[in-house]
Structure formats: C-alpha cells, structure tokens
Coordinates of C-alpha atoms and ligand atoms in Angstrom, one line a residue:
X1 CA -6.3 -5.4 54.1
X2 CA -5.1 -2.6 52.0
X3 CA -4.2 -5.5 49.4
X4 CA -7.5 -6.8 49.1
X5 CA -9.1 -3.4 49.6
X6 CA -7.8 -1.9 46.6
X7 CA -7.6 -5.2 44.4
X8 CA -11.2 -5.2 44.8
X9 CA -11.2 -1.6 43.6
X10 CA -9.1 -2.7 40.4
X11 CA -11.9 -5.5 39.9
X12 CA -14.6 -3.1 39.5
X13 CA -12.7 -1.5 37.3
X14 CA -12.3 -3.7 34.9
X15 CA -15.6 -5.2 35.6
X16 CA -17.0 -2.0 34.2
X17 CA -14.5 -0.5 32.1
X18 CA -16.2 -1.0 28.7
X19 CA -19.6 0.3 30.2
X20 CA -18.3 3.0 31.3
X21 CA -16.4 4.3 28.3
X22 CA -19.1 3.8 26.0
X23 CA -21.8 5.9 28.0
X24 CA -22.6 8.9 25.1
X25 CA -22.1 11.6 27.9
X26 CA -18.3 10.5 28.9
X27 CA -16.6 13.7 28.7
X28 CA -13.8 13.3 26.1
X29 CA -11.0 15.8 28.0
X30 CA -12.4 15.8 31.7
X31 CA -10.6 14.0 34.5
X32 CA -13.2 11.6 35.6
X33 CA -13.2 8.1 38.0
X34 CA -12.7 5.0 35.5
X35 CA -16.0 3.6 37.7
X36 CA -18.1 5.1 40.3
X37 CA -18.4 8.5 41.7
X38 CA -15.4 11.4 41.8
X39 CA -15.9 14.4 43.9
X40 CA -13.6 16.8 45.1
X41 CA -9.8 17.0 43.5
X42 CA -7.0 16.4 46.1
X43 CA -3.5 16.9 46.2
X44 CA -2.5 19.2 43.6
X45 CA 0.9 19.8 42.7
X46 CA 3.2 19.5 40.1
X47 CA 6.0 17.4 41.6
X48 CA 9.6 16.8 39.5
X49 CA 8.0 18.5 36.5
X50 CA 4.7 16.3 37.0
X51 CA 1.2 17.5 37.1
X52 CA -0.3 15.5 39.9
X53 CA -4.3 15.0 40.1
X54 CA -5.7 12.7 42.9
X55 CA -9.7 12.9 43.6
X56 CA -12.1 11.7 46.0
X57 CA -13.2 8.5 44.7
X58 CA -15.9 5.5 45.6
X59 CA -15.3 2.3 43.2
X60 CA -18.1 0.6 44.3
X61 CA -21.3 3.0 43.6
X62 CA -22.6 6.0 42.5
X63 CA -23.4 7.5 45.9
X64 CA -21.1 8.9 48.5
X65 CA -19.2 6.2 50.5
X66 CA -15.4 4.8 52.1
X67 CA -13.5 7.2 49.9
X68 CA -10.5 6.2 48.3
X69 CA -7.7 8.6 46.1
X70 CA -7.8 8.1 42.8
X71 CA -4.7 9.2 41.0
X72 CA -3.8 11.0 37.2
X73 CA -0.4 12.2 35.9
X74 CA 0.6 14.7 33.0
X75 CA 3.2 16.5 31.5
X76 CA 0.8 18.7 30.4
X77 CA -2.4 18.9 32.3
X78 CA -3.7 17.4 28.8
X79 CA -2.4 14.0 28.3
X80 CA -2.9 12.0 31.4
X81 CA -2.3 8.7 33.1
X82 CA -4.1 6.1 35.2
X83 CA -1.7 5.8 37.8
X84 CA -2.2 3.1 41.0
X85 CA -4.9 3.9 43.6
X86 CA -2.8 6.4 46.0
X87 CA -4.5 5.7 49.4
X88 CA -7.3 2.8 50.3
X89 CA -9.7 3.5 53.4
X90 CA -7.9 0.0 55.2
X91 CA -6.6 1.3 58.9
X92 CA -8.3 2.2 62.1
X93 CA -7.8 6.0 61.6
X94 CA -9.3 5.8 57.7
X95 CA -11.8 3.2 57.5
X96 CA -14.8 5.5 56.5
X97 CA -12.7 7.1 54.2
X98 CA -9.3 8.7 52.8
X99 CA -11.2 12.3 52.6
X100 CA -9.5 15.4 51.0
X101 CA -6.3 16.8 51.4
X102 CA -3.6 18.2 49.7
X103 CA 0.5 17.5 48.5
X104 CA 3.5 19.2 49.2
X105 CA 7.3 18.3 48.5
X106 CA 9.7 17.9 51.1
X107 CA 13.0 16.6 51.1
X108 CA 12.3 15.5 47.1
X109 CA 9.4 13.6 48.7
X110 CA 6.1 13.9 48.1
X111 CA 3.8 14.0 51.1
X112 CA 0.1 13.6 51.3
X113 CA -2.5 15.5 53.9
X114 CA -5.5 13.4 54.2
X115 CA -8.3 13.1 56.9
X116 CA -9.0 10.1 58.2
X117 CA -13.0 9.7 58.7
X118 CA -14.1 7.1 61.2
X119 CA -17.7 6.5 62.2
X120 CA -18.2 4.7 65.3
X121 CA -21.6 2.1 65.7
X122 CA -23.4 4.5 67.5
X123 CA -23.2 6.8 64.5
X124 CA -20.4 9.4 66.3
X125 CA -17.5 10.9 63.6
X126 CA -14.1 10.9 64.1
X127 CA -11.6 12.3 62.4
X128 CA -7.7 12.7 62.2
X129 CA -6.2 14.7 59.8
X130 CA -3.1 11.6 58.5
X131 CA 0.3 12.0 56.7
X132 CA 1.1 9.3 53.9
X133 CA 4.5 10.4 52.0
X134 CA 6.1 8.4 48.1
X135 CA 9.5 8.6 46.8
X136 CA 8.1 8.2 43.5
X137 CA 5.3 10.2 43.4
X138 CA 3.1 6.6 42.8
X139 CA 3.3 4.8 45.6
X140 CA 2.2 5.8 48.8
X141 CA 3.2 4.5 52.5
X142 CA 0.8 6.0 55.4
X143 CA 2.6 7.4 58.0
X144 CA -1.1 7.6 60.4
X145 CA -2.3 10.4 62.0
X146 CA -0.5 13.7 63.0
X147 CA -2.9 15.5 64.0
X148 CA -5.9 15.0 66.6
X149 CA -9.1 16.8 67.1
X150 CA -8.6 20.1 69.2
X151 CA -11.2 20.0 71.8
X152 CA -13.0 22.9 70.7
X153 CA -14.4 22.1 67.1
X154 CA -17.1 19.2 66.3
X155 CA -15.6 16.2 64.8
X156 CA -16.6 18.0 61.1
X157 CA -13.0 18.9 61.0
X158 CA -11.8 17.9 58.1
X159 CA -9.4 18.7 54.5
X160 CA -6.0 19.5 55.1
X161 CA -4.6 22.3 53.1
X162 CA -0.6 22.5 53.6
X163 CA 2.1 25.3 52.4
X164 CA 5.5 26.7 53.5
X165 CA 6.2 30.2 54.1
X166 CA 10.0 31.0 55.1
X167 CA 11.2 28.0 57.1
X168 CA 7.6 26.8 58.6
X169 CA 4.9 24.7 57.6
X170 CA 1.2 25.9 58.0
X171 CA -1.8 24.0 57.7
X172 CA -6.0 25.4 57.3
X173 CA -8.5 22.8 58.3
X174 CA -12.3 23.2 57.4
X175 CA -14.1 23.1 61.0
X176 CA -17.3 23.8 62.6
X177 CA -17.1 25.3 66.1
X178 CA -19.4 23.6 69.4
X179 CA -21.6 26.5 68.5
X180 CA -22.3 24.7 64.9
X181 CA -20.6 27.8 62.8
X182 CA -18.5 27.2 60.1
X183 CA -15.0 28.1 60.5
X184 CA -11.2 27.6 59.3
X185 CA -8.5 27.0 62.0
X186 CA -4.9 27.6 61.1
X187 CA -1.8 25.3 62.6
X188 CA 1.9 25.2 62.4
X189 CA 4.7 23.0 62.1
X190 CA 8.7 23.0 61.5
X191 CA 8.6 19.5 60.1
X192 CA 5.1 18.1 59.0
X193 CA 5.1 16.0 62.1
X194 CA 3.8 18.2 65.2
X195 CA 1.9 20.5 64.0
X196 CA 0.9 23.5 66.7
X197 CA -2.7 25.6 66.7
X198 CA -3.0 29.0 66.1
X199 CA -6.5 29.8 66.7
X200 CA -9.5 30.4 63.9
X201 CA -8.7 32.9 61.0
X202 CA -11.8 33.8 59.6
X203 CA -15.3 32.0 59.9
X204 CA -19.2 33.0 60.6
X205 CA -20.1 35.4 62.8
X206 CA -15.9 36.0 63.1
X207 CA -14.3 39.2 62.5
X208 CA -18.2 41.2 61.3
X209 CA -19.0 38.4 59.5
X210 CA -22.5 37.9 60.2
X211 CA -23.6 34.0 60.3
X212 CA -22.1 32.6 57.5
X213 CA -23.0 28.6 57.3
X214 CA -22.8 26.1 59.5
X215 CA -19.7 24.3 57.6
X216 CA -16.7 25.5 56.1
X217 CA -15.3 23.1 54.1
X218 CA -12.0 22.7 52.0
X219 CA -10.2 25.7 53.0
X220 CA -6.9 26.9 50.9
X221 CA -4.8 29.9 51.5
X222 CA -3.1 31.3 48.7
X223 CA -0.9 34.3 47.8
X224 CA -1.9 36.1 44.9
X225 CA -0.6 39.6 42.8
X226 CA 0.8 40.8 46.7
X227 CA -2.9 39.7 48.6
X228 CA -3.8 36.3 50.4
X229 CA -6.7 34.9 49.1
X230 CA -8.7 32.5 51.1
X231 CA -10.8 29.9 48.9
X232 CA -13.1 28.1 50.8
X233 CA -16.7 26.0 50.8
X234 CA -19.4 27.1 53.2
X235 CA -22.6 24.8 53.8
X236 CA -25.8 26.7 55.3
X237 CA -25.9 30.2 53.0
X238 CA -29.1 30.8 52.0
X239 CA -30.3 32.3 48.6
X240 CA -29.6 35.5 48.4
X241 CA -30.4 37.6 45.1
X242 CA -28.8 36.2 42.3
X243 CA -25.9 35.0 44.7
X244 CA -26.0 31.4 46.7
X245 CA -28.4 29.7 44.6
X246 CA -27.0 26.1 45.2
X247 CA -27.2 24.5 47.7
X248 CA -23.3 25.0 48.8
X249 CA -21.2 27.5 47.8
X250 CA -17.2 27.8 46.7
X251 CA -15.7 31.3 46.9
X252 CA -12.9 33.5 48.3
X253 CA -12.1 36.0 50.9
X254 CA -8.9 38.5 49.7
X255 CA -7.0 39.7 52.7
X256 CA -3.9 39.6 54.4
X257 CA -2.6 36.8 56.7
X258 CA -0.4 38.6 59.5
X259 CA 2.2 35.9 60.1
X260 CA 3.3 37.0 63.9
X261 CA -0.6 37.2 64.6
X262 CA -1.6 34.4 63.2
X263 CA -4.6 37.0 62.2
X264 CA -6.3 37.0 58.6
X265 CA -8.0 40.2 57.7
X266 CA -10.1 40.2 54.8
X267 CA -13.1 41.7 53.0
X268 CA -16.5 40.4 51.4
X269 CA -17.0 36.8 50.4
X270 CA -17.4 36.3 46.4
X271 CA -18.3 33.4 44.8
X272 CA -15.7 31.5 41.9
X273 CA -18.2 30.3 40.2
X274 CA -21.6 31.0 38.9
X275 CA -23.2 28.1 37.2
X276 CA -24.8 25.3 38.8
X277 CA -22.1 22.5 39.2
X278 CA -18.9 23.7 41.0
X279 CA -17.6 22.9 44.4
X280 CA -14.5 22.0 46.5
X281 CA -11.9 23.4 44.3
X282 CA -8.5 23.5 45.3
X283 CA -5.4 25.2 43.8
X284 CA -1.9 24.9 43.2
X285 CA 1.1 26.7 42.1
X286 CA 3.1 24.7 39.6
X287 CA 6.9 25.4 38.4
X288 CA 6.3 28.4 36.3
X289 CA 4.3 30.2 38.9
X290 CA 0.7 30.2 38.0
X291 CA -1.9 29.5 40.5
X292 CA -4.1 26.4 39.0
X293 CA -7.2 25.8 40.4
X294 CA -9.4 22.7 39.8
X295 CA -12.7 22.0 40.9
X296 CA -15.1 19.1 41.4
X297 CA -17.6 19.8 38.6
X298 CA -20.5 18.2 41.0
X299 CA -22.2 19.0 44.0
X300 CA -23.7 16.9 47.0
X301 CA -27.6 17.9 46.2
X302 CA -30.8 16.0 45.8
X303 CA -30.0 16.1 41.8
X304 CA -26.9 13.7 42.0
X305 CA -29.2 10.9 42.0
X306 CA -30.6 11.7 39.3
X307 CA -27.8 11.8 37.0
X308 CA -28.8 9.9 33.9
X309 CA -24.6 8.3 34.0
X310 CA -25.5 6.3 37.0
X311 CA -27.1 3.6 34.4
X312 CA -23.5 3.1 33.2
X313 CA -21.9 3.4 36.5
X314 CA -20.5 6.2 36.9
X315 CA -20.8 10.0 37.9
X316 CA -19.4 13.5 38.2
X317 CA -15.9 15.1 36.4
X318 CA -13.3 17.6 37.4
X319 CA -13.6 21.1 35.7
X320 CA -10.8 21.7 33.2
X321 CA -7.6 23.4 35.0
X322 CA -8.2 27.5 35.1
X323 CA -5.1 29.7 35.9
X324 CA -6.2 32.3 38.5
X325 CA -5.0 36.1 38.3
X326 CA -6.4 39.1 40.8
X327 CA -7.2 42.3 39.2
X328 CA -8.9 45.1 41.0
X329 CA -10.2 43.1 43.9
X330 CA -11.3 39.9 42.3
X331 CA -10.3 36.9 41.1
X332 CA -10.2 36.2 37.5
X333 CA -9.9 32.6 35.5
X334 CA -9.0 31.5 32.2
X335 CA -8.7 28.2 30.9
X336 CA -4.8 27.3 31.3
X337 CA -2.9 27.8 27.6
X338 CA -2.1 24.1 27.2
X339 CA -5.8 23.4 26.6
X340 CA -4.9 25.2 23.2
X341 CA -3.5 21.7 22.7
X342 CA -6.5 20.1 21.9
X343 CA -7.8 22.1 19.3
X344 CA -8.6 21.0 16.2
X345 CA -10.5 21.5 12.5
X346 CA -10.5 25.4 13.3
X347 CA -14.1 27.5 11.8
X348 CA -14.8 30.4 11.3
X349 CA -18.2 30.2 11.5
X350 CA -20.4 32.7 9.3
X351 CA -23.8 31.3 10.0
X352 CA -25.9 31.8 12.9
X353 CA -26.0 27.8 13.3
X354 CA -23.8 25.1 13.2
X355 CA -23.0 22.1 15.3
X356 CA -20.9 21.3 17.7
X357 CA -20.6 18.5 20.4
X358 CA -17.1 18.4 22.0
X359 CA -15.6 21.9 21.4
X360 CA -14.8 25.0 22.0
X361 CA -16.0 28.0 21.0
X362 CA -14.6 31.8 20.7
X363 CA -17.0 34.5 20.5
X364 CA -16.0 38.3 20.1
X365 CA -18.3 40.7 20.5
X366 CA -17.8 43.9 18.0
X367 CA -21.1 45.4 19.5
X368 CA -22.4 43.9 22.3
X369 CA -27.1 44.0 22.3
X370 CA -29.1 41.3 23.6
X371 CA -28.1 37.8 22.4
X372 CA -29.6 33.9 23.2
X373 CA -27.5 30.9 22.3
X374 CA -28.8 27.9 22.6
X375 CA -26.7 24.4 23.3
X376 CA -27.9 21.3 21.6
X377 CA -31.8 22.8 22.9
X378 CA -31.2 21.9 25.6
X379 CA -28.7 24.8 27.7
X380 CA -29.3 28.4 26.9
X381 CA -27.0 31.7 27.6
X382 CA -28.6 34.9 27.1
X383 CA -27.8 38.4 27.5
X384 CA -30.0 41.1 28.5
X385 CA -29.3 44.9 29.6
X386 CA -26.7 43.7 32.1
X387 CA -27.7 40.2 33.1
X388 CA -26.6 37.7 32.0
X389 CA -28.3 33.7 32.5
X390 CA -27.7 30.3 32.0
X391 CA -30.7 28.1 31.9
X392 CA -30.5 24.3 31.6
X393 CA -33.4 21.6 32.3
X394 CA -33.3 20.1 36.2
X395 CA -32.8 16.7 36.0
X396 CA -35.4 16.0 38.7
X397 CA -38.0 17.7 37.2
X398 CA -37.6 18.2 33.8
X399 CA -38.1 21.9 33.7
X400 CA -35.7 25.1 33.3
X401 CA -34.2 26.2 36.1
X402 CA -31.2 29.3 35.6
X403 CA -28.3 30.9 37.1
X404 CA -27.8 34.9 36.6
X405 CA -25.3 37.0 36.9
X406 CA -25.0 40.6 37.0
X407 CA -22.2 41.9 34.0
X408 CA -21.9 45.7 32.9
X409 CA -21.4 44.3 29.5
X410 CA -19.8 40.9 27.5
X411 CA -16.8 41.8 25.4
X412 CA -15.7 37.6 24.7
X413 CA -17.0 34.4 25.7
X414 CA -14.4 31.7 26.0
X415 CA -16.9 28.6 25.9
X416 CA -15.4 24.9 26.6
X417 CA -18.1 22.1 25.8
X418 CA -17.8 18.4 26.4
X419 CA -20.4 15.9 25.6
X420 CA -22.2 16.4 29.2
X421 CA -20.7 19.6 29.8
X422 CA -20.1 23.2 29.5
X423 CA -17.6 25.5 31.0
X424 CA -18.5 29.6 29.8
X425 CA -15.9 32.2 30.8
X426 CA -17.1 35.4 30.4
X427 CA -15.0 38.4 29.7
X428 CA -11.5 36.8 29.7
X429 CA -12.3 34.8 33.2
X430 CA -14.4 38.3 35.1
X431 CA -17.0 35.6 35.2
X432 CA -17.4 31.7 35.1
X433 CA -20.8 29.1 34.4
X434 CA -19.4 25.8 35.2
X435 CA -22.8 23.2 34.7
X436 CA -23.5 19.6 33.8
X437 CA -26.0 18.9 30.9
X438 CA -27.9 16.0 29.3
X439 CA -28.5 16.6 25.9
X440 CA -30.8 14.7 23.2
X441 CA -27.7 12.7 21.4
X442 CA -28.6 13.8 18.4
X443 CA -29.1 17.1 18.8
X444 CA -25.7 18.6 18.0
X445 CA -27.3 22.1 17.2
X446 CA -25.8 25.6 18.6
X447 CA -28.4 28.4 17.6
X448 CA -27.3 32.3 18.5
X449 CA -30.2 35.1 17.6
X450 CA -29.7 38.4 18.7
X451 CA -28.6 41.8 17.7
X452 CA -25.2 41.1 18.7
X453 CA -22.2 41.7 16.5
X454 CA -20.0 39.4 16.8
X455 CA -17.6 36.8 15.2
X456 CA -17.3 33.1 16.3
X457 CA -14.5 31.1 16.0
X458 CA -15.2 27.2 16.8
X459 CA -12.5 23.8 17.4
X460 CA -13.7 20.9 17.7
X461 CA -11.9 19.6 21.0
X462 CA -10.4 15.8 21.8
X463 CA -7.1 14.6 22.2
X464 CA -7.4 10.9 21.0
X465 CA -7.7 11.9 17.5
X466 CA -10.7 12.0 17.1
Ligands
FRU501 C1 -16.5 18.1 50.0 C2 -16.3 17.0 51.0 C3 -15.1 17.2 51.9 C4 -14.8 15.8 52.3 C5 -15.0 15.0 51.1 C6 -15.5 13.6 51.3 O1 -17.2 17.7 48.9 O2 -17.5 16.8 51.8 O3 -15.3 18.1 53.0 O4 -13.4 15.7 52.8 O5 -16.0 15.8 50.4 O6 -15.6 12.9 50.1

C-alpha cells in the first residue's frame, strides 16, 4: 500500500510540476511542497553534517488532508534537495495522516517521532504517537506505535517533540485535557521504545495560568543561554490588545524544567512572531550549537482558501531558518548567516525609491522619526511614536487589515522579501513580521517617506543565478 500510496504522490508531482514552478508568486529561496499544500516543518536536525527538513504535506489538494512527510536536504540550509517521500499515511495506526513530529540520532540512526491520526466512521480520533527510524537518513522503515493515549487527555494528543538529557530520553506531546484545556504532557524513556508519563508541565488554567486555549499544539522544550524555553501553539486565545490577533498563536514560556520533579516553572507567555502568517515552528540545535527554528509560514484560517496559488496547485512555504538567542528575558531571532549566501548585485541605495522583488534589504537608522515604506503598493511598514505596523490587503476582502507592535524605538530593519513574501526583523531579531503577500506583478516599487535618517543597503536574493 505504501508502494502505491506514495507512487501516486510522485504522479502528482510530475503531473503538476511545470504549473507549479511557473506560478509568478513561487518563492525563489523558501522551502515549499513541489505540489499541494505544506504546513508545519517536522523533524529538524542536522544529522552526519546534514541539514534535515521534512514538512507536513498533502500531494493531492490544497486543503488539509492524509498528511504525508515531505523531505529536503542541505549542506547549507541554502542549497537543498528533493529527497524521497519519508513517511506515507498507508497502516492502520496512520491512515488519516503521518502528522508532526520530530528527529533525533541514536545509535548513528536517525529516528522519526510521528503521530499517527486515525478517524474512525463514526467521526471519533485516534491517535498514537509512532516511531519510524533510516540508516541513511533517506529511507524510512516504521517501527508503529510506541506510545498509546493516556486515559486522561482527549484523543487531540498529538506532535511528538523528543531530546536527551544525561542518559534519558524525554518526550512533550501537545494535549487537551477531558476538561477541553490545552496542555503539554511530558514522558520518559531509556531507549525510545517504552516511554513512561510524568504528568502535565505547564498548560491553561495550570500553575496561575488563567484559561489559556483549548489546544496546545506542537510543543518543544529547549535549553537556551542557562533557561528552558518552552515553544508551543495554543488554539482558543482571544484578541487581546495588540497581542493574539490571529486566529492561533506560536510563542514561548522561559522557565526551568526541574528534572527530579518532572516540574516546569515558568513566567508570561510571549509571542515569536508578530505578523500575520507564522505558526507551528519547531527548532533544532545543529552541530555548531545554535538553536534554529523554522516555522510554517501559514496558518489554518478562513484566508487559506483564498490563496490566489491554489489556481496553480499549490499553497503555503516554510519561513527562512532564524537562529534563536535569549537576552534579558526574551527570545531574539536573526536570519541564520548562511543566508548571506544568496546575496547578490549589492546597492547602496540613495533614492527614496527603487525596486525590488526577491531581495533583501538593510536599513540603518542614524535618527530614528516616523517613517512608511511601502512594498510593491501593496504591504506597508510604518513607524510611529513607538508603534510600529504592518498592513497588507486581506485576501478575502480586499481591504487593509494590520499587525502592531509596541517598540521603544527602531535602530535596523533586516527585511527578507520573496516574490509572495516578506519576513521584517526588527532591531537585530527584538521583533519579527513574518506575512504572505499578493502583489500586482508589475509592481516592483519600494517607496520609504518619512523623517527618518537612514541608509539602505539592498541584494537582490536567489540562488539559481538568477
Ligand atoms: C499544526 C497541526 C498539528 C498537526 C498537523 C497536521 O498545524 O494541526 O497539530 O500534527 O498540523 O497537519
């Protein structure tokens, strides 16, 4: 089944290739499904000196379905590879879908935490949380489920997040307890196999939290500059100010995990991102030590339908990779330094227009006063006393909609654009606007007025020569 299951993947494929490459709004250095939809990234790791990216991934449509892993290698986190589909919803315990996970390395082995998703006739989930394990790093054997259901969580109970600490494995789960709160249980485990609970470490209405969403999804623990960080995706926050204005929300809790307690004690939730299309990231520690995060640069809202890609079969990208460091209590990110590779045709631009489609853009503010840029008219940054807001045009409705955060003042902007897209880091990574965009194809215009000083550098960006 698996044979046919992912031969019919390779079809579509192919079917579509040529479509899909020649939509105007590909991204040109974005990891993004060959056909149909990508959503979260899975698996992380760099594995014998290999950067390893596998995503969520329905071949056949648009829309969310039986997902499989797609796969990418690098050397580089610049120049990547197709490689072969990694795991095919085929058995009993996957059949809905291969959902998200994550890699570690064992033994020189790479092993794969997946959950299986099963829905019954009658509608009812299931889910098991599966083991699949390569020699190679390329091709995967499933090993089935090691881990069932604990009787107190609803079957959402779901992406696997694995690390070692000393000799033992541990393992966070996104769950929702019987009460409908969204939580994150922590388990154990001396050899990947049997894995042993250790209760909830942090979750609504848990610990002072007041209720905090119904579903916490994609859990990951990290360590970071001395702290553990929890990074995590809760469904069911509401607006709140500037903060939770989509419809879910990706962000982090910094505490510390006492080991012999199996207790995580943490502070305030803060968001990662404040744009409008970021969810589900997941990190990674590679070789040299950094902490990498990815994230899916989509979210599951009423506006994924209307995503003008859909024509030519496909939809949604990862963001580019961003290094994470913690300073004074927060998380900063910056664009890892191998991006630098695709530079190209440096400017130093002197005018207060210019164009620009796939590139990115350094701005240094000598004196910082109220500024608007404007992207292709059609995304605009601006800067006023201390707020600082992204507007872009809702697909749905036509109209502007924005983001806004609160900054004491802008010192750089660190801007990454791609035909569809545009990633702004603000202030060396305090703060990040990750959103999707659709702009008129021949409008390649950036505009910045203001009374601003400042000096703009621009590449354009590509790695295929272009
Ligand atoms: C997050 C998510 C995960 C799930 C996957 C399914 O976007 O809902 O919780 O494993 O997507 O594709």
């Amino acid at each position: 089944m698996t044979e046919t299951l992912m031969q019919k993947a390779y079809n579509e494929v192919k079917k579509y290739r040529n479509k899909v490459i020649n939509d105007p709004y590909r991204l040109r250095y974005h990891l993004m499904a060959p056909v149909g939809l990508l959503n979260d990234p899975n698996g992380l790791i760099q594995f014998k000196g290999v950067y390893h990216v596998f995503y969520q991934w329905n071949p056949f449509e648009t829309t969310h379905g039986a997902k499989f892993w797609g796969h990418y290698t690098s050397e580089d986190m610049v120049h990547w590879r197709e490689d072969p589909i990694a795991l095919a919803p085929s058995e009993w315990y996957d059949r809905n879908g291969c959902y998200s996970g994550s890699a570690v390395e064992s033994n020189g082995k790479l092993y794969l935490f997946y959950t299986g998703n099963v829905k019954q006739e009658d509608g009812t989930r299931e889910t098991y949380q599966c083991l699949a394990v390569s020699e190679n790093g390329i091709d995967f054997e499933k090993l089935g489920p090691v881990l069932r259901l604990p009787e107190h969580y609803t079957s959402h109970f779901r992406d696997p997040k694995v690390w070692k600490k000393d000799d033992l494995w541990y393992m966070v789960v996104g769950a929702q307890t019987l009460e409908e709160k969204g939580t994150v249980a922590l388990f154990h485990s001396k050899d990947l196999y049997h894995w042993e609970e250790a209760g909830r470490i942090a979750g609504s209405e848990m610990d002072g939290l007041k209720d905090f969403g119904y579903m916490w999804e994609c859990p990951d623990l990290i360590h970071l500059n001395g702290k553990d960080v929890l990074l995590v995706s809760p469904q069911g926050l509401k607006p709140d100010g500037d903060f939770f204005q989509n419809l879910f929300q990706s962000g982090y809790f910094i505490g510390e995990l006492d080991y012999k307690r199996m207790k995580f004690q943490h502070g305030a939730f803060a968001e990662l991102d404040r744009g409008f299309d970021f969810y589900a990231p997941q990190t990674f520690r590679d070789e040299s030590g950094r902490t990498i995060l990815y994230g899916w640069m989509g979210i599951t809202d009423e506006l994924e339908a209307y995503q003008p890609t859909i024509v030519n079969r496909w939809v949604h990208a990862l963001t580019i990779p961003r290094e994470l460091e913690l300073h004074d209590g927060k998380i900063f990110q910056k664009p890892v330094k191998e991006l630098k590779k695709l530079r190209k045709n440096k400017v130093v631009v002197e005018t207060n227009k210019f164009e620009a489609i796939s590139a990115e853009l350094s701005i240094d503010f000598e004196k910082v006063g109220p500024f608007k840029i404007s992207f292709r008219n059609e995304a605009y940054l601006s800067f006023e006393s201390d707020r600082l807001t992204l507007e872009r045009r809702n697909l749905k409705s036509g109209n502007l909609e924005s983001r806004t955060c609160k900054i004491a003042s802008v010192s750089k902007l660190q801007i990454f654009m791609d035909h569809s897209s545009l990633e702004i880091f603000i202030n060396e990574g305090e703060e990040i606007f990750t959103a999707r965009y659709f702009p008129n194809l021949n409008d390649a215009m950036i505009s910045i007025e203001g009374e601003a000083k400042i000096k703009v550098i621009k590449w354009n960006l590509g790695n295929d020569g272009e």
